[in-house]
Amino acid sequence: MGTHAGPPSTTTPVGPHRHLAGYGLVLVMAAGSIVMWLVSPVVWLWIASRMTSSSQPSLGPYLLVLVGMALTAVVIGKFLGVVNRTHMRVTGRLTNRRDARSWNKSMRGERKSTNDRGVLEQVMLISVGCALVLFGIWFFTFAGSSLPS
């Protein structure tokens, strides 16, 4: 009896319990993206506001917010990448083959379909779109003017 050492097929049948796990992992990705775009900035702004008692703070709180948000985004992004790969493995979409990114290929190279990158890309696009819409609503309706009247 021989074993097949090739990459797994992308059309591997998946049972209902794995579909349910896949939906749960998509929810984890959605929650992680909300934490990245909404919770993290609010928490870092709150921490910085506790560091100063003046309405004209020094550079320290601003740097804390900038560095803290950047580091938090990297950590959450790495976590979301792990969750995305787990989702692809659970749903049978993960292949062992590594393809070069489309921007890193020759323009004269062979034309073939791109590698499946999972649902994280769509989840992040939707969350960024929602964040921009919510920011626009807040900015134009609730923020008020900072100009002297």
JSON list of C-alpha atoms in Angstrom, two decimals:
[
{"chain": "A", "resi": 1, "resn": "MET", "atom": "CA", "xyz": [0.00, 0.00, 0.00]},
{"chain": "A", "resi": 2, "resn": "GLY", "atom": "CA", "xyz": [1.49, 3.29, -1.07]},
{"chain": "A", "resi": 3, "resn": "THR", "atom": "CA", "xyz": [0.82, 6.66, 0.40]},
{"chain": "A", "resi": 4, "resn": "HIS", "atom": "CA", "xyz": [0.25, 9.78, -1.63]},
{"chain": "A", "resi": 5, "resn": "ALA", "atom": "CA", "xyz": [2.67, 12.57, -0.63]},
{"chain": "A", "resi": 6, "resn": "GLY", "atom": "CA", "xyz": [1.21, 15.32, -2.82]},
{"chain": "A", "resi": 7, "resn": "PRO", "atom": "CA", "xyz": [-0.59, 18.39, -1.57]},
{"chain": "A", "resi": 8, "resn": "PRO", "atom": "CA", "xyz": [-4.14, 17.93, -0.34]},
{"chain": "A", "resi": 9, "resn": "SER", "atom": "CA", "xyz": [-6.93, 18.78, -2.70]},
{"chain": "A", "resi": 10, "resn": "THR", "atom": "CA", "xyz": [-8.81, 22.05, -2.22]},
{"chain": "A", "resi": 11, "resn": "THR", "atom": "CA", "xyz": [-12.10, 20.21, -2.66]},
{"chain": "A", "resi": 12, "resn": "THR", "atom": "CA", "xyz": [-11.75, 17.97, 0.38]},
{"chain": "A", "resi": 13, "resn": "PRO", "atom": "CA", "xyz": [-15.21, 17.06, 1.67]},
{"chain": "A", "resi": 14, "resn": "VAL", "atom": "CA", "xyz": [-15.88, 18.67, 5.03]},
{"chain": "A", "resi": 15, "resn": "GLY", "atom": "CA", "xyz": [-18.41, 17.46, 7.57]},
{"chain": "A", "resi": 16, "resn": "PRO", "atom": "CA", "xyz": [-21.03, 19.64, 9.26]},
{"chain": "A", "resi": 17, "resn": "HIS", "atom": "CA", "xyz": [-19.05, 19.90, 12.50]},
{"chain": "A", "resi": 18, "resn": "ARG", "atom": "CA", "xyz": [-16.13, 21.37, 10.56]},
{"chain": "A", "resi": 19, "resn": "HIS", "atom": "CA", "xyz": [-18.44, 23.88, 8.86]},
{"chain": "A", "resi": 20, "resn": "LEU", "atom": "CA", "xyz": [-19.65, 24.96, 12.30]},
{"chain": "A", "resi": 21, "resn": "ALA", "atom": "CA", "xyz": [-16.05, 25.31, 13.48]},
{"chain": "A", "resi": 22, "resn": "GLY", "atom": "CA", "xyz": [-15.31, 27.33, 10.34]},
{"chain": "A", "resi": 23, "resn": "TYR", "atom": "CA", "xyz": [-18.18, 29.73, 11.10]},
{"chain": "A", "resi": 24, "resn": "GLY", "atom": "CA", "xyz": [-16.89, 30.09, 14.66]},
{"chain": "A", "resi": 25, "resn": "LEU", "atom": "CA", "xyz": [-13.42, 30.94, 13.39]},
{"chain": "A", "resi": 26, "resn": "VAL", "atom": "CA", "xyz": [-14.87, 33.56, 11.03]},
{"chain": "A", "resi": 27, "resn": "LEU", "atom": "CA", "xyz": [-16.62, 35.10, 14.04]},
{"chain": "A", "resi": 28, "resn": "VAL", "atom": "CA", "xyz": [-13.29, 35.13, 15.91]},
{"chain": "A", "resi": 29, "resn": "MET", "atom": "CA", "xyz": [-11.71, 36.92, 12.93]},
{"chain": "A", "resi": 30, "resn": "ALA", "atom": "CA", "xyz": [-14.55, 39.46, 12.86]},
{"chain": "A", "resi": 31, "resn": "ALA", "atom": "CA", "xyz": [-14.20, 40.09, 16.60]},
{"chain": "A", "resi": 32, "resn": "GLY", "atom": "CA", "xyz": [-10.43, 40.41, 16.24]},
{"chain": "A", "resi": 33, "resn": "SER", "atom": "CA", "xyz": [-10.80, 42.97, 13.49]},
{"chain": "A", "resi": 34, "resn": "ILE", "atom": "CA", "xyz": [-13.24, 44.97, 15.65]},
{"chain": "A", "resi": 35, "resn": "VAL", "atom": "CA", "xyz": [-10.71, 44.88, 18.48]},
{"chain": "A", "resi": 36, "resn": "MET", "atom": "CA", "xyz": [-8.00, 46.04, 16.07]},
{"chain": "A", "resi": 37, "resn": "TRP", "atom": "CA", "xyz": [-9.93, 48.98, 14.61]},
{"chain": "A", "resi": 38, "resn": "LEU", "atom": "CA", "xyz": [-12.10, 50.09, 17.53]},
{"chain": "A", "resi": 39, "resn": "VAL", "atom": "CA", "xyz": [-11.16, 48.71, 20.94]},
{"chain": "A", "resi": 40, "resn": "SER", "atom": "CA", "xyz": [-7.37, 49.08, 20.68]},
{"chain": "A", "resi": 41, "resn": "PRO", "atom": "CA", "xyz": [-7.34, 52.80, 19.75]},
{"chain": "A", "resi": 42, "resn": "VAL", "atom": "CA", "xyz": [-9.90, 53.64, 22.44]},
{"chain": "A", "resi": 43, "resn": "VAL", "atom": "CA", "xyz": [-7.93, 51.74, 25.09]},
{"chain": "A", "resi": 44, "resn": "TRP", "atom": "CA", "xyz": [-4.63, 53.41, 24.13]},
{"chain": "A", "resi": 45, "resn": "LEU", "atom": "CA", "xyz": [-6.27, 56.84, 24.13]},
{"chain": "A", "resi": 46, "resn": "TRP", "atom": "CA", "xyz": [-7.75, 56.13, 27.55]},
{"chain": "A", "resi": 47, "resn": "ILE", "atom": "CA", "xyz": [-4.34, 55.01, 28.90]},
{"chain": "A", "resi": 48, "resn": "ALA", "atom": "CA", "xyz": [-2.68, 58.15, 27.52]},
{"chain": "A", "resi": 49, "resn": "SER", "atom": "CA", "xyz": [-5.41, 60.36, 28.98]},
{"chain": "A", "resi": 50, "resn": "ARG", "atom": "CA", "xyz": [-4.66, 58.90, 32.43]},
{"chain": "A", "resi": 51, "resn": "MET", "atom": "CA", "xyz": [-0.97, 59.83, 32.04]},
{"chain": "A", "resi": 52, "resn": "THR", "atom": "CA", "xyz": [-1.57, 63.57, 31.85]},
{"chain": "A", "resi": 53, "resn": "SER", "atom": "CA", "xyz": [-3.61, 66.09, 33.81]},
{"chain": "A", "resi": 54, "resn": "SER", "atom": "CA", "xyz": [-3.17, 68.98, 31.36]},
{"chain": "A", "resi": 55, "resn": "SER", "atom": "CA", "xyz": [-5.09, 69.78, 28.20]},
{"chain": "A", "resi": 56, "resn": "GLN", "atom": "CA", "xyz": [-1.69, 70.39, 26.57]},
{"chain": "A", "resi": 57, "resn": "PRO", "atom": "CA", "xyz": [0.23, 67.14, 27.20]},
{"chain": "A", "resi": 58, "resn": "SER", "atom": "CA", "xyz": [3.87, 66.59, 26.34]},
{"chain": "A", "resi": 59, "resn": "LEU", "atom": "CA", "xyz": [5.07, 64.32, 23.55]},
{"chain": "A", "resi": 60, "resn": "GLY", "atom": "CA", "xyz": [5.08, 61.21, 25.79]},
{"chain": "A", "resi": 61, "resn": "PRO", "atom": "CA", "xyz": [1.35, 60.36, 25.69]},
{"chain": "A", "resi": 62, "resn": "TYR", "atom": "CA", "xyz": [1.23, 60.89, 21.93]},
{"chain": "A", "resi": 63, "resn": "LEU", "atom": "CA", "xyz": [4.16, 58.54, 21.41]},
{"chain": "A", "resi": 64, "resn": "LEU", "atom": "CA", "xyz": [2.61, 56.01, 23.77]},
{"chain": "A", "resi": 65, "resn": "VAL", "atom": "CA", "xyz": [-0.61, 56.00, 21.72]},
{"chain": "A", "resi": 66, "resn": "LEU", "atom": "CA", "xyz": [1.27, 55.77, 18.41]},
{"chain": "A", "resi": 67, "resn": "VAL", "atom": "CA", "xyz": [3.64, 52.97, 19.46]},
{"chain": "A", "resi": 68, "resn": "GLY", "atom": "CA", "xyz": [1.00, 51.13, 21.50]},
{"chain": "A", "resi": 69, "resn": "MET", "atom": "CA", "xyz": [-1.52, 51.09, 18.67]},
{"chain": "A", "resi": 70, "resn": "ALA", "atom": "CA", "xyz": [1.11, 49.97, 16.14]},
{"chain": "A", "resi": 71, "resn": "LEU", "atom": "CA", "xyz": [2.38, 47.13, 18.35]},
{"chain": "A", "resi": 72, "resn": "THR", "atom": "CA", "xyz": [-1.15, 46.05, 19.22]},
{"chain": "A", "resi": 73, "resn": "ALA", "atom": "CA", "xyz": [-2.11, 46.00, 15.52]},
{"chain": "A", "resi": 74, "resn": "VAL", "atom": "CA", "xyz": [0.91, 43.80, 14.72]},
{"chain": "A", "resi": 75, "resn": "VAL", "atom": "CA", "xyz": [0.06, 41.35, 17.52]},
{"chain": "A", "resi": 76, "resn": "ILE", "atom": "CA", "xyz": [-3.62, 41.20, 16.56]},
{"chain": "A", "resi": 77, "resn": "GLY", "atom": "CA", "xyz": [-2.69, 40.86, 12.87]},
{"chain": "A", "resi": 78, "resn": "LYS", "atom": "CA", "xyz": [-0.41, 37.90, 13.60]},
{"chain": "A", "resi": 79, "resn": "PHE", "atom": "CA", "xyz": [-3.16, 36.32, 15.69]},
{"chain": "A", "resi": 80, "resn": "LEU", "atom": "CA", "xyz": [-5.70, 36.82, 12.88]},
{"chain": "A", "resi": 81, "resn": "GLY", "atom": "CA", "xyz": [-3.28, 35.20, 10.43]},
{"chain": "A", "resi": 82, "resn": "VAL", "atom": "CA", "xyz": [-3.04, 32.13, 12.68]},
{"chain": "A", "resi": 83, "resn": "VAL", "atom": "CA", "xyz": [-6.84, 32.00, 12.97]},
{"chain": "A", "resi": 84, "resn": "ASN", "atom": "CA", "xyz": [-7.15, 32.30, 9.17]},
{"chain": "A", "resi": 85, "resn": "ARG", "atom": "CA", "xyz": [-4.75, 29.40, 8.58]},
{"chain": "A", "resi": 86, "resn": "THR", "atom": "CA", "xyz": [-6.63, 27.36, 11.18]},
{"chain": "A", "resi": 87, "resn": "HIS", "atom": "CA", "xyz": [-9.90, 28.17, 9.38]},
{"chain": "A", "resi": 88, "resn": "MET", "atom": "CA", "xyz": [-8.41, 27.07, 6.07]},
{"chain": "A", "resi": 89, "resn": "ARG", "atom": "CA", "xyz": [-7.13, 23.84, 7.63]},
{"chain": "A", "resi": 90, "resn": "VAL", "atom": "CA", "xyz": [-10.48, 23.09, 9.29]},
{"chain": "A", "resi": 91, "resn": "THR", "atom": "CA", "xyz": [-12.49, 23.78, 6.14]},
{"chain": "A", "resi": 92, "resn": "GLY", "atom": "CA", "xyz": [-10.10, 21.85, 3.87]},
{"chain": "A", "resi": 93, "resn": "ARG", "atom": "CA", "xyz": [-8.90, 24.87, 1.87]},
{"chain": "A", "resi": 94, "resn": "LEU", "atom": "CA", "xyz": [-5.26, 24.84, 3.04]},
{"chain": "A", "resi": 95, "resn": "THR", "atom": "CA", "xyz": [-2.68, 23.54, 0.60]},
{"chain": "A", "resi": 96, "resn": "ASN", "atom": "CA", "xyz": [0.98, 22.84, 1.32]},
{"chain": "A", "resi": 97, "resn": "ARG", "atom": "CA", "xyz": [2.06, 24.63, -1.85]},
{"chain": "A", "resi": 98, "resn": "ARG", "atom": "CA", "xyz": [3.49, 28.15, -1.57]},
{"chain": "A", "resi": 99, "resn": "ASP", "atom": "CA", "xyz": [2.85, 30.40, -4.55]},
{"chain": "A", "resi": 100, "resn": "ALA", "atom": "CA", "xyz": [4.63, 33.67, -5.21]},
{"chain": "A", "resi": 101, "resn": "ARG", "atom": "CA", "xyz": [2.48, 36.76, -4.76]},
{"chain": "A", "resi": 102, "resn": "SER", "atom": "CA", "xyz": [1.10, 38.27, -7.95]},
{"chain": "A", "resi": 103, "resn": "TRP", "atom": "CA", "xyz": [3.20, 41.42, -7.59]},
{"chain": "A", "resi": 104, "resn": "ASN", "atom": "CA", "xyz": [6.34, 39.28, -7.38]},
{"chain": "A", "resi": 105, "resn": "LYS", "atom": "CA", "xyz": [5.78, 37.35, -10.62]},
{"chain": "A", "resi": 106, "resn": "SER", "atom": "CA", "xyz": [6.96, 38.07, -14.12]},
{"chain": "A", "resi": 107, "resn": "MET", "atom": "CA", "xyz": [4.48, 39.87, -16.34]},
{"chain": "A", "resi": 108, "resn": "ARG", "atom": "CA", "xyz": [5.35, 37.34, -19.05]},
{"chain": "A", "resi": 109, "resn": "GLY", "atom": "CA", "xyz": [4.93, 34.38, -16.71]},
{"chain": "A", "resi": 110, "resn": "GLU", "atom": "CA", "xyz": [2.23, 31.82, -16.95]},
{"chain": "A", "resi": 111, "resn": "ARG", "atom": "CA", "xyz": [-1.27, 32.97, -16.14]},
{"chain": "A", "resi": 112, "resn": "LYS", "atom": "CA", "xyz": [-3.05, 30.87, -13.57]},
{"chain": "A", "resi": 113, "resn": "SER", "atom": "CA", "xyz": [-5.52, 31.44, -10.81]},
{"chain": "A", "resi": 114, "resn": "THR", "atom": "CA", "xyz": [-4.21, 32.89, -7.57]},
{"chain": "A", "resi": 115, "resn": "ASN", "atom": "CA", "xyz": [-3.81, 30.82, -4.43]},
{"chain": "A", "resi": 116, "resn": "ASP", "atom": "CA", "xyz": [-6.71, 30.77, -1.97]},
{"chain": "A", "resi": 117, "resn": "ARG", "atom": "CA", "xyz": [-5.87, 33.12, 0.88]},
{"chain": "A", "resi": 118, "resn": "GLY", "atom": "CA", "xyz": [-8.85, 32.39, 3.07]},
{"chain": "A", "resi": 119, "resn": "VAL", "atom": "CA", "xyz": [-11.62, 34.61, 4.39]},
{"chain": "A", "resi": 120, "resn": "LEU", "atom": "CA", "xyz": [-9.46, 36.97, 6.46]},
{"chain": "A", "resi": 121, "resn": "GLU", "atom": "CA", "xyz": [-9.02, 39.29, 3.50]},
{"chain": "A", "resi": 122, "resn": "GLN", "atom": "CA", "xyz": [-12.78, 39.69, 3.10]},
{"chain": "A", "resi": 123, "resn": "VAL", "atom": "CA", "xyz": [-13.33, 40.04, 6.86]},
{"chain": "A", "resi": 124, "resn": "MET", "atom": "CA", "xyz": [-10.71, 42.80, 7.06]},
{"chain": "A", "resi": 125, "resn": "LEU", "atom": "CA", "xyz": [-12.12, 44.63, 4.02]},
{"chain": "A", "resi": 126, "resn": "ILE", "atom": "CA", "xyz": [-15.60, 44.58, 5.52]},
{"chain": "A", "resi": 127, "resn": "SER", "atom": "CA", "xyz": [-14.34, 45.70, 8.94]},
{"chain": "A", "resi": 128, "resn": "VAL", "atom": "CA", "xyz": [-12.28, 48.56, 7.47]},
{"chain": "A", "resi": 129, "resn": "GLY", "atom": "CA", "xyz": [-15.26, 49.66, 5.39]},
{"chain": "A", "resi": 130, "resn": "CYS", "atom": "CA", "xyz": [-17.52, 49.62, 8.45]},
{"chain": "A", "resi": 131, "resn": "ALA", "atom": "CA", "xyz": [-14.89, 51.49, 10.49]},
{"chain": "A", "resi": 132, "resn": "LEU", "atom": "CA", "xyz": [-14.65, 54.20, 7.81]},
{"chain": "A", "resi": 133, "resn": "VAL", "atom": "CA", "xyz": [-18.42, 54.57, 7.60]},
{"chain": "A", "resi": 134, "resn": "LEU", "atom": "CA", "xyz": [-18.76, 54.76, 11.39]},
{"chain": "A", "resi": 135, "resn": "PHE", "atom": "CA", "xyz": [-15.92, 57.27, 11.58]},
{"chain": "A", "resi": 136, "resn": "GLY", "atom": "CA", "xyz": [-17.62, 59.41, 8.93]},
{"chain": "A", "resi": 137, "resn": "ILE", "atom": "CA", "xyz": [-20.93, 59.28, 10.80]},
{"chain": "A", "resi": 138, "resn": "TRP", "atom": "CA", "xyz": [-19.23, 60.23, 14.06]},
{"chain": "A", "resi": 139, "resn": "PHE", "atom": "CA", "xyz": [-17.13, 62.97, 12.47]},
{"chain": "A", "resi": 140, "resn": "PHE", "atom": "CA", "xyz": [-19.95, 64.68, 10.62]},
{"chain": "A", "resi": 141, "resn": "THR", "atom": "CA", "xyz": [-22.75, 64.29, 13.17]},
{"chain": "A", "resi": 142, "resn": "PHE", "atom": "CA", "xyz": [-21.40, 63.87, 16.70]},
{"chain": "A", "resi": 143, "resn": "ALA", "atom": "CA", "xyz": [-17.85, 65.28, 16.86]},
{"chain": "A", "resi": 144, "resn": "GLY", "atom": "CA", "xyz": [-18.75, 68.95, 16.74]},
{"chain": "A", "resi": 145, "resn": "SER", "atom": "CA", "xyz": [-16.42, 71.69, 15.65]},
{"chain": "A", "resi": 146, "resn": "SER", "atom": "CA", "xyz": [-13.08, 72.39, 17.30]},
{"chain": "A", "resi": 147, "resn": "LEU", "atom": "CA", "xyz": [-13.03, 75.88, 15.81]},
{"chain": "A", "resi": 148, "resn": "PRO", "atom": "CA", "xyz": [-13.75, 78.80, 18.17]},
{"chain": "A", "resi": 149, "resn": "SER", "atom": "CA", "xyz": [-17.23, 80.22, 17.76]}
]
